[in-house]
Amino acid sequence: MAKYNLNWNEEKFKRFLKEGRGQGTGVDYNPWWKINDYPSLGRATRVFSWKSNRIHHFFSDIQTKYFYLLDWQDIVLDIREHFPLIDIDETIKQKEDLNFDMFKDKETGTPYVITTTFLVTIKNNNDSKPQYIARTVKSYTELEKKKTLERMEIEKRYWEYKGIDWGIVTQKEIPAVFAKNVEWVHSSLYSYNERGLTKENIADLSNILKERLLDSSHSIRSITANFDNEFNYEAGTGLFVFKYLIASKQIQIDMNNSIDINTPKPIIGANNQKLKREESAYDCSK
């Protein structure tokens, strides 16, 4: 069992700053909290992102599910998890009624660094400059706690002073089936080399399988199994390519319904190029 040093003090704060925690963007971003820093209340997860090309750290299933929704959207340019509000004292002008003492280490008295679960960079259709939104992800049962409500008020004011849209996301706002479908295909986009496939291989196989999927009335399971047999590939290769086609948006299916590989013709459409993601299916900016 992993051992965690849960004490928070000035020395640890300075070490985090020296390590570049909470700094950078894209592949260079270093989250303030990582899964080896302290035990999670839920299932800790590390996931590679299509957007940032780096590993992301999550402490609950709700955080992970919301990440999948963000990573799916074309409108999203970058995702920064566990973003620290380092300049909180300078940013929040009206704070006399806020109880910051609730967020100090009981042993050392050192203030904790308050973080927002996600700071997301999105495209701005009306401007060439990107737009930012901040989202705090919590279980709705936590919203009943006094300490959580106080923290939410602090975050709310912080982002208001920054001029950045902030909101709370609970499991009630996350379409579970959509998130599960993204999770099912997510790793296929960059892991084809782990199956002994090159970029050229996956492109050729994608074109062949896509044509068969569109022309056949059989189930996905049947089509992909026949694909493996015909080309003498390891069992499951055809299904992997099917996932890749979804992840790369070369085929379009209804992500709001569970993907059933035993059902014939679940495909809505296809294109020789990547299909535009259906942003109406889940709008991360809301």
mmCIF file of C-alpha atoms in Angstrom:
data_model
loop_
_atom_site.group_PDB
_atom_site.id
_atom_site.type_symbol
_atom_site.label_atom_id
_atom_site.label_comp_id
_atom_site.label_asym_id
_atom_site.label_seq_id
_atom_site.Cartn_x
_atom_site.Cartn_y
_atom_site.Cartn_z
ATOM 1 C CA MET A 1 0.000 0.000 0.000
ATOM 2 C CA ALA A 2 1.332 3.436 -0.974
ATOM 3 C CA LYS A 3 2.307 5.818 1.818
ATOM 4 C CA TYR A 4 1.320 9.463 1.550
ATOM 5 C CA ASN A 5 2.712 12.457 3.363
ATOM 6 C CA LEU A 6 -0.515 14.344 3.993
ATOM 7 C CA ASN A 7 1.050 17.223 5.909
ATOM 8 C CA TRP A 8 0.969 20.574 4.131
ATOM 9 C CA ASN A 9 3.578 23.160 4.989
ATOM 10 C CA GLU A 10 5.524 26.045 3.540
ATOM 11 C CA GLU A 11 8.368 23.766 2.480
ATOM 12 C CA LYS A 12 6.018 21.566 0.461
ATOM 13 C CA PHE A 13 4.378 24.617 -1.095
ATOM 14 C CA LYS A 14 7.763 25.938 -2.244
ATOM 15 C CA ARG A 15 8.701 22.511 -3.608
ATOM 16 C CA PHE A 16 5.531 22.395 -5.690
ATOM 17 C CA LEU A 17 6.318 25.826 -7.107
ATOM 18 C CA LYS A 18 9.891 24.787 -7.875
ATOM 19 C CA GLU A 19 8.585 21.697 -9.686
ATOM 20 C CA GLY A 20 6.471 23.947 -11.893
ATOM 21 C CA ARG A 21 3.153 22.714 -10.547
ATOM 22 C CA GLY A 22 0.216 24.596 -12.053
ATOM 23 C CA GLN A 23 2.409 26.106 -14.757
ATOM 24 C CA GLY A 24 2.590 25.673 -18.514
ATOM 25 C CA THR A 25 0.042 24.825 -21.182
ATOM 26 C CA GLY A 26 -0.611 21.860 -23.443
ATOM 27 C CA VAL A 27 1.983 19.114 -23.205
ATOM 28 C CA ASP A 28 4.049 21.297 -20.826
ATOM 29 C CA TYR A 29 1.331 21.801 -18.208
ATOM 30 C CA ASN A 30 2.122 20.373 -14.783
ATOM 31 C CA PRO A 31 -1.021 19.856 -12.642
ATOM 32 C CA TRP A 32 -0.929 21.084 -9.062
ATOM 33 C CA TRP A 33 -2.078 17.717 -7.739
ATOM 34 C CA LYS A 34 -1.042 14.292 -9.030
ATOM 35 C CA ILE A 35 -2.419 10.928 -8.035
ATOM 36 C CA ASN A 36 0.686 10.012 -6.029
ATOM 37 C CA ASP A 37 0.348 13.145 -3.855
ATOM 38 C CA TYR A 38 -2.526 11.935 -1.699
ATOM 39 C CA PRO A 39 -5.173 9.174 -1.607
ATOM 40 C CA SER A 40 -8.336 9.805 -3.597
ATOM 41 C CA LEU A 41 -11.885 9.467 -2.302
ATOM 42 C CA GLY A 42 -12.741 7.581 -5.484
ATOM 43 C CA ARG A 43 -10.815 5.773 -8.192
ATOM 44 C CA ALA A 44 -7.585 7.529 -9.164
ATOM 45 C CA THR A 45 -6.916 7.460 -12.903
ATOM 46 C CA ARG A 46 -4.215 8.523 -15.342
ATOM 47 C CA VAL A 47 -5.357 9.137 -18.922
ATOM 48 C CA PHE A 48 -3.499 10.284 -22.036
ATOM 49 C CA SER A 49 -5.205 13.254 -23.711
ATOM 50 C CA TRP A 50 -5.852 13.762 -27.416
ATOM 51 C CA LYS A 51 -5.736 17.524 -26.827
ATOM 52 C CA SER A 52 -2.638 18.032 -24.689
ATOM 53 C CA ASN A 53 -0.595 14.948 -25.645
ATOM 54 C CA ARG A 54 0.215 14.288 -22.001
ATOM 55 C CA ILE A 55 -0.990 12.174 -19.095
ATOM 56 C CA HIS A 56 -3.788 13.693 -16.989
ATOM 57 C CA HIS A 57 -4.411 12.912 -13.309
ATOM 58 C CA PHE A 58 -7.885 12.382 -11.823
ATOM 59 C CA PHE A 59 -9.096 11.487 -8.344
ATOM 60 C CA SER A 60 -12.639 10.321 -9.050
ATOM 61 C CA ASP A 61 -14.748 8.698 -11.740
ATOM 62 C CA ILE A 62 -16.701 11.938 -12.119
ATOM 63 C CA GLN A 63 -13.543 13.868 -12.978
ATOM 64 C CA THR A 64 -12.492 11.194 -15.470
ATOM 65 C CA LYS A 65 -15.887 11.063 -17.174
ATOM 66 C CA TYR A 66 -15.989 14.830 -17.557
ATOM 67 C CA PHE A 67 -12.482 14.751 -19.004
ATOM 68 C CA TYR A 68 -13.617 12.291 -21.695
ATOM 69 C CA LEU A 69 -16.407 14.668 -22.677
ATOM 70 C CA LEU A 70 -13.948 17.553 -22.919
ATOM 71 C CA ASP A 71 -11.359 15.578 -24.873
ATOM 72 C CA TRP A 72 -14.017 14.547 -27.394
ATOM 73 C CA GLN A 73 -15.019 18.069 -28.383
ATOM 74 C CA ASP A 74 -13.454 19.856 -31.355
ATOM 75 C CA ILE A 75 -14.114 23.160 -29.653
ATOM 76 C CA VAL A 76 -11.699 22.256 -26.836
ATOM 77 C CA LEU A 77 -8.064 23.198 -27.440
ATOM 78 C CA ASP A 78 -6.445 22.448 -24.081
ATOM 79 C CA ILE A 79 -7.392 20.950 -20.719
ATOM 80 C CA ARG A 80 -5.592 21.855 -17.492
ATOM 81 C CA GLU A 81 -6.667 19.793 -14.495
ATOM 82 C CA HIS A 82 -6.282 20.771 -10.819
ATOM 83 C CA PHE A 83 -5.467 24.367 -11.711
ATOM 84 C CA PRO A 84 -4.137 26.290 -8.672
ATOM 85 C CA LEU A 85 -5.498 29.690 -7.687
ATOM 86 C CA ILE A 86 -2.060 30.888 -6.610
ATOM 87 C CA ASP A 87 -2.852 34.600 -6.848
ATOM 88 C CA ILE A 88 -6.118 34.319 -4.939
ATOM 89 C CA ASP A 89 -5.302 37.042 -2.389
ATOM 90 C CA GLU A 90 -4.519 39.595 -5.074
ATOM 91 C CA THR A 91 -7.413 38.567 -7.324
ATOM 92 C CA ILE A 92 -10.386 38.519 -4.958
ATOM 93 C CA LYS A 93 -11.033 42.100 -3.857
ATOM 94 C CA GLN A 94 -14.059 41.444 -1.667
ATOM 95 C CA LYS A 95 -13.110 38.670 0.734
ATOM 96 C CA GLU A 96 -13.948 39.926 4.217
ATOM 97 C CA ASP A 97 -16.908 37.537 4.459
ATOM 98 C CA LEU A 98 -14.952 34.523 3.205
ATOM 99 C CA ASN A 99 -13.602 32.027 5.730
ATOM 100 C CA PHE A 100 -10.133 31.155 4.448
ATOM 101 C CA ASP A 101 -9.264 29.659 7.849
ATOM 102 C CA MET A 102 -11.238 26.579 6.830
ATOM 103 C CA PHE A 103 -8.517 25.847 4.290
ATOM 104 C CA LYS A 104 -5.411 25.618 6.427
ATOM 105 C CA ASP A 105 -3.423 22.615 7.589
ATOM 106 C CA LYS A 106 -4.443 21.833 11.156
ATOM 107 C CA GLU A 107 -0.906 20.926 12.176
ATOM 108 C CA THR A 108 1.141 23.669 10.514
ATOM 109 C CA GLY A 109 -1.426 26.405 9.914
ATOM 110 C CA THR A 110 -0.184 26.698 6.313
ATOM 111 C CA PRO A 111 -2.959 27.735 3.886
ATOM 112 C CA TYR A 112 -3.856 25.100 1.313
ATOM 113 C CA VAL A 113 -3.741 26.080 -2.335
ATOM 114 C CA ILE A 114 -7.318 26.041 -3.619
ATOM 115 C CA THR A 115 -7.603 24.457 -7.044
ATOM 116 C CA THR A 116 -10.288 24.309 -9.726
ATOM 117 C CA THR A 117 -10.763 20.889 -11.290
ATOM 118 C CA PHE A 118 -10.528 22.062 -14.910
ATOM 119 C CA LEU A 119 -9.388 25.188 -16.702
ATOM 120 C CA VAL A 120 -10.364 24.618 -20.335
ATOM 121 C CA THR A 121 -9.208 26.510 -23.416
ATOM 122 C CA ILE A 122 -11.846 26.582 -26.152
ATOM 123 C CA LYS A 123 -12.191 28.061 -29.610
ATOM 124 C CA ASN A 124 -13.917 31.404 -29.867
ATOM 125 C CA ASN A 125 -15.895 31.523 -33.095
ATOM 126 C CA ASN A 126 -16.220 35.301 -32.916
ATOM 127 C CA ASP A 127 -12.549 35.998 -32.290
ATOM 128 C CA SER A 128 -9.169 34.564 -33.180
ATOM 129 C CA LYS A 129 -8.231 34.595 -29.500
ATOM 130 C CA PRO A 130 -9.098 31.489 -27.461
ATOM 131 C CA GLN A 131 -11.631 31.593 -24.654
ATOM 132 C CA TYR A 132 -11.331 30.065 -21.180
ATOM 133 C CA ILE A 133 -13.879 28.342 -18.983
ATOM 134 C CA ALA A 134 -13.363 26.961 -15.471
ATOM 135 C CA ARG A 135 -15.288 23.962 -14.164
ATOM 136 C CA THR A 136 -15.335 22.467 -10.672
ATOM 137 C CA VAL A 137 -16.343 18.803 -10.640
ATOM 138 C CA LYS A 138 -17.957 17.495 -7.460
ATOM 139 C CA SER A 139 -20.350 14.789 -6.404
ATOM 140 C CA TYR A 140 -23.718 16.441 -5.769
ATOM 141 C CA THR A 141 -23.727 14.962 -2.252
ATOM 142 C CA GLU A 142 -20.629 17.037 -1.441
ATOM 143 C CA LEU A 143 -22.516 20.232 -2.220
ATOM 144 C CA GLU A 144 -24.389 19.810 1.046
ATOM 145 C CA LYS A 145 -21.208 20.296 3.069
ATOM 146 C CA LYS A 146 -20.452 23.720 4.557
ATOM 147 C CA LYS A 147 -16.758 23.534 3.676
ATOM 148 C CA THR A 148 -17.529 22.648 0.057
ATOM 149 C CA LEU A 149 -19.984 25.530 -0.269
ATOM 150 C CA GLU A 150 -17.424 27.958 1.161
ATOM 151 C CA ARG A 151 -14.813 26.696 -1.282
ATOM 152 C CA MET A 152 -17.253 27.056 -4.188
ATOM 153 C CA GLU A 153 -17.913 30.673 -3.234
ATOM 154 C CA ILE A 154 -14.169 31.377 -3.183
ATOM 155 C CA GLU A 155 -13.704 29.807 -6.607
ATOM 156 C CA LYS A 156 -16.738 31.626 -7.977
ATOM 157 C CA ARG A 157 -15.428 35.022 -6.920
ATOM 158 C CA TYR A 158 -11.913 34.249 -8.124
ATOM 159 C CA TRP A 159 -13.019 33.434 -11.663
ATOM 160 C CA GLU A 160 -15.508 36.314 -11.735
ATOM 161 C CA TYR A 161 -12.669 38.750 -11.035
ATOM 162 C CA LYS A 162 -10.651 37.039 -13.775
ATOM 163 C CA GLY A 163 -13.555 37.465 -16.192
ATOM 164 C CA ILE A 164 -13.727 33.717 -16.830
ATOM 165 C CA ASP A 165 -16.929 31.695 -16.881
ATOM 166 C CA TRP A 166 -17.064 29.258 -13.954
ATOM 167 C CA GLY A 167 -19.519 26.512 -13.163
ATOM 168 C CA ILE A 168 -20.095 23.379 -11.095
ATOM 169 C CA VAL A 169 -20.438 19.943 -12.702
ATOM 170 C CA THR A 170 -21.874 16.955 -10.837
ATOM 171 C CA GLN A 171 -22.734 13.468 -12.049
ATOM 172 C CA LYS A 172 -26.223 14.782 -12.776
ATOM 173 C CA GLU A 173 -24.824 16.986 -15.560
ATOM 174 C CA ILE A 174 -22.664 14.272 -17.132
ATOM 175 C CA PRO A 175 -24.287 12.053 -19.801
ATOM 176 C CA ALA A 176 -23.004 8.701 -18.558
ATOM 177 C CA VAL A 177 -23.551 6.742 -21.792
ATOM 178 C CA PHE A 178 -21.785 9.390 -23.884
ATOM 179 C CA ALA A 179 -18.789 9.416 -21.522
ATOM 180 C CA LYS A 180 -18.652 5.605 -21.457
ATOM 181 C CA ASN A 181 -18.654 5.448 -25.259
ATOM 182 C CA VAL A 182 -15.784 7.925 -25.479
ATOM 183 C CA GLU A 183 -13.866 5.948 -22.868
ATOM 184 C CA TRP A 184 -14.401 2.749 -24.882
ATOM 185 C CA VAL A 185 -12.771 4.161 -28.027
ATOM 186 C CA HIS A 186 -10.445 6.730 -26.467
ATOM 187 C CA SER A 187 -7.168 4.818 -26.179
ATOM 188 C CA SER A 188 -7.354 3.484 -29.752
ATOM 189 C CA LEU A 189 -6.437 6.798 -31.346
ATOM 190 C CA TYR A 190 -2.745 6.623 -30.402
ATOM 191 C CA SER A 191 -2.159 3.025 -29.302
ATOM 192 C CA TYR A 192 -2.175 1.285 -32.703
ATOM 193 C CA ASN A 193 1.595 0.857 -32.532
ATOM 194 C CA GLU A 194 1.102 -1.297 -29.433
ATOM 195 C CA ARG A 195 -0.723 -3.754 -31.702
ATOM 196 C CA GLY A 196 2.198 -3.812 -34.143
ATOM 197 C CA LEU A 197 0.537 -1.401 -36.576
ATOM 198 C CA THR A 198 2.176 1.574 -38.239
ATOM 199 C CA LYS A 199 0.484 4.837 -39.156
ATOM 200 C CA GLU A 200 0.284 3.606 -42.742
ATOM 201 C CA ASN A 201 -1.148 0.250 -41.618
ATOM 202 C CA ILE A 202 -3.928 1.815 -39.592
ATOM 203 C CA ALA A 203 -4.806 4.183 -42.430
ATOM 204 C CA ASP A 204 -5.086 1.318 -44.949
ATOM 205 C CA LEU A 205 -7.036 -0.925 -42.591
ATOM 206 C CA SER A 206 -9.358 1.934 -41.686
ATOM 207 C CA ASN A 207 -10.258 2.523 -45.335
ATOM 208 C CA ILE A 208 -10.926 -1.174 -45.936
ATOM 209 C CA LEU A 209 -13.015 -1.695 -42.810
ATOM 210 C CA LYS A 210 -14.931 1.545 -43.276
ATOM 211 C CA GLU A 211 -16.047 0.441 -46.736
ATOM 212 C CA ARG A 212 -17.200 -2.923 -45.400
ATOM 213 C CA LEU A 213 -19.066 -1.358 -42.507
ATOM 214 C CA LEU A 214 -21.011 0.867 -44.866
ATOM 215 C CA ASP A 215 -21.786 -1.871 -47.400
ATOM 216 C CA SER A 216 -22.765 -4.643 -44.992
ATOM 217 C CA SER A 217 -25.979 -5.219 -43.046
ATOM 218 C CA HIS A 218 -24.255 -7.584 -40.595
ATOM 219 C CA SER A 219 -23.312 -6.762 -37.020
ATOM 220 C CA ILE A 220 -20.048 -5.056 -36.103
ATOM 221 C CA ARG A 221 -18.945 -8.218 -34.306
ATOM 222 C CA SER A 222 -19.478 -10.318 -37.432
ATOM 223 C CA ILE A 223 -17.835 -7.829 -39.787
ATOM 224 C CA THR A 224 -14.738 -7.333 -37.630
ATOM 225 C CA ALA A 225 -14.350 -11.068 -36.967
ATOM 226 C CA ASN A 226 -14.454 -11.805 -40.708
ATOM 227 C CA PHE A 227 -11.975 -8.953 -41.215
ATOM 228 C CA ASP A 228 -9.505 -10.611 -38.816
ATOM 229 C CA ASN A 229 -9.901 -14.009 -40.480
ATOM 230 C CA GLU A 230 -9.507 -12.723 -44.022
ATOM 231 C CA PHE A 231 -6.345 -10.744 -43.339
ATOM 232 C CA ASN A 232 -4.988 -13.249 -40.812
ATOM 233 C CA TYR A 233 -4.810 -10.681 -38.020
ATOM 234 C CA GLU A 234 -4.908 -11.410 -34.324
ATOM 235 C CA ALA A 235 -8.463 -11.683 -32.993
ATOM 236 C CA GLY A 236 -9.740 -8.266 -31.929
ATOM 237 C CA THR A 237 -7.762 -6.270 -34.497
ATOM 238 C CA GLY A 238 -10.851 -5.496 -36.559
ATOM 239 C CA LEU A 239 -12.718 -4.324 -33.466
ATOM 240 C CA PHE A 240 -9.734 -2.131 -32.560
ATOM 241 C CA VAL A 241 -9.844 -0.545 -36.027
ATOM 242 C CA PHE A 242 -13.584 0.025 -35.567
ATOM 243 C CA LYS A 243 -12.838 1.925 -32.360
ATOM 244 C CA TYR A 244 -10.124 3.871 -34.157
ATOM 245 C CA LEU A 245 -12.599 4.871 -36.860
ATOM 246 C CA ILE A 246 -14.931 6.267 -34.222
ATOM 247 C CA ALA A 247 -12.159 8.023 -32.287
ATOM 248 C CA SER A 248 -10.704 9.600 -35.425
ATOM 249 C CA LYS A 249 -14.206 10.592 -36.571
ATOM 250 C CA GLN A 250 -13.980 8.728 -39.859
ATOM 251 C CA ILE A 251 -17.319 7.133 -39.026
ATOM 252 C CA GLN A 252 -20.145 8.729 -37.138
ATOM 253 C CA ILE A 253 -22.445 6.993 -34.687
ATOM 254 C CA ASP A 254 -24.924 8.154 -32.074
ATOM 255 C CA MET A 255 -22.745 8.537 -29.001
ATOM 256 C CA ASN A 256 -25.781 9.161 -26.810
ATOM 257 C CA ASN A 257 -26.762 5.490 -27.087
ATOM 258 C CA SER A 258 -24.703 2.522 -25.921
ATOM 259 C CA ILE A 259 -22.517 1.079 -28.670
ATOM 260 C CA ASP A 260 -23.723 -2.461 -29.300
ATOM 261 C CA ILE A 261 -21.402 -4.403 -31.601
ATOM 262 C CA ASN A 262 -24.055 -7.103 -31.964
ATOM 263 C CA THR A 263 -26.481 -4.666 -33.602
ATOM 264 C CA PRO A 264 -26.353 -4.313 -37.403
ATOM 265 C CA LYS A 265 -25.758 -0.942 -39.027
ATOM 266 C CA PRO A 266 -25.141 1.366 -36.025
ATOM 267 C CA ILE A 267 -23.250 3.806 -38.268
ATOM 268 C CA ILE A 268 -24.913 7.120 -39.133
ATOM 269 C CA GLY A 269 -22.382 8.333 -41.700
ATOM 270 C CA ALA A 270 -18.804 8.340 -42.876
ATOM 271 C CA ASN A 271 -16.319 10.572 -44.609
ATOM 272 C CA ASN A 272 -12.901 10.248 -46.224
ATOM 273 C CA GLN A 273 -11.801 12.954 -43.828
ATOM 274 C CA LYS A 274 -12.478 13.370 -40.147
ATOM 275 C CA LEU A 275 -16.095 14.147 -39.500
ATOM 276 C CA LYS A 276 -16.821 17.241 -37.465
ATOM 277 C CA ARG A 277 -17.658 16.265 -33.939
ATOM 278 C CA GLU A 278 -21.266 16.833 -32.954
ATOM 279 C CA GLU A 279 -20.831 19.642 -30.475
ATOM 280 C CA SER A 280 -24.593 19.789 -29.982
ATOM 281 C CA ALA A 281 -24.431 16.326 -28.381
ATOM 282 C CA TYR A 282 -22.537 17.712 -25.426
ATOM 283 C CA ASP A 283 -21.582 21.354 -25.070
ATOM 284 C CA CYS A 284 -18.726 21.699 -22.599
ATOM 285 C CA SER A 285 -19.115 25.492 -22.460
ATOM 286 C CA LYS A 286 -22.485 25.227 -20.695
#
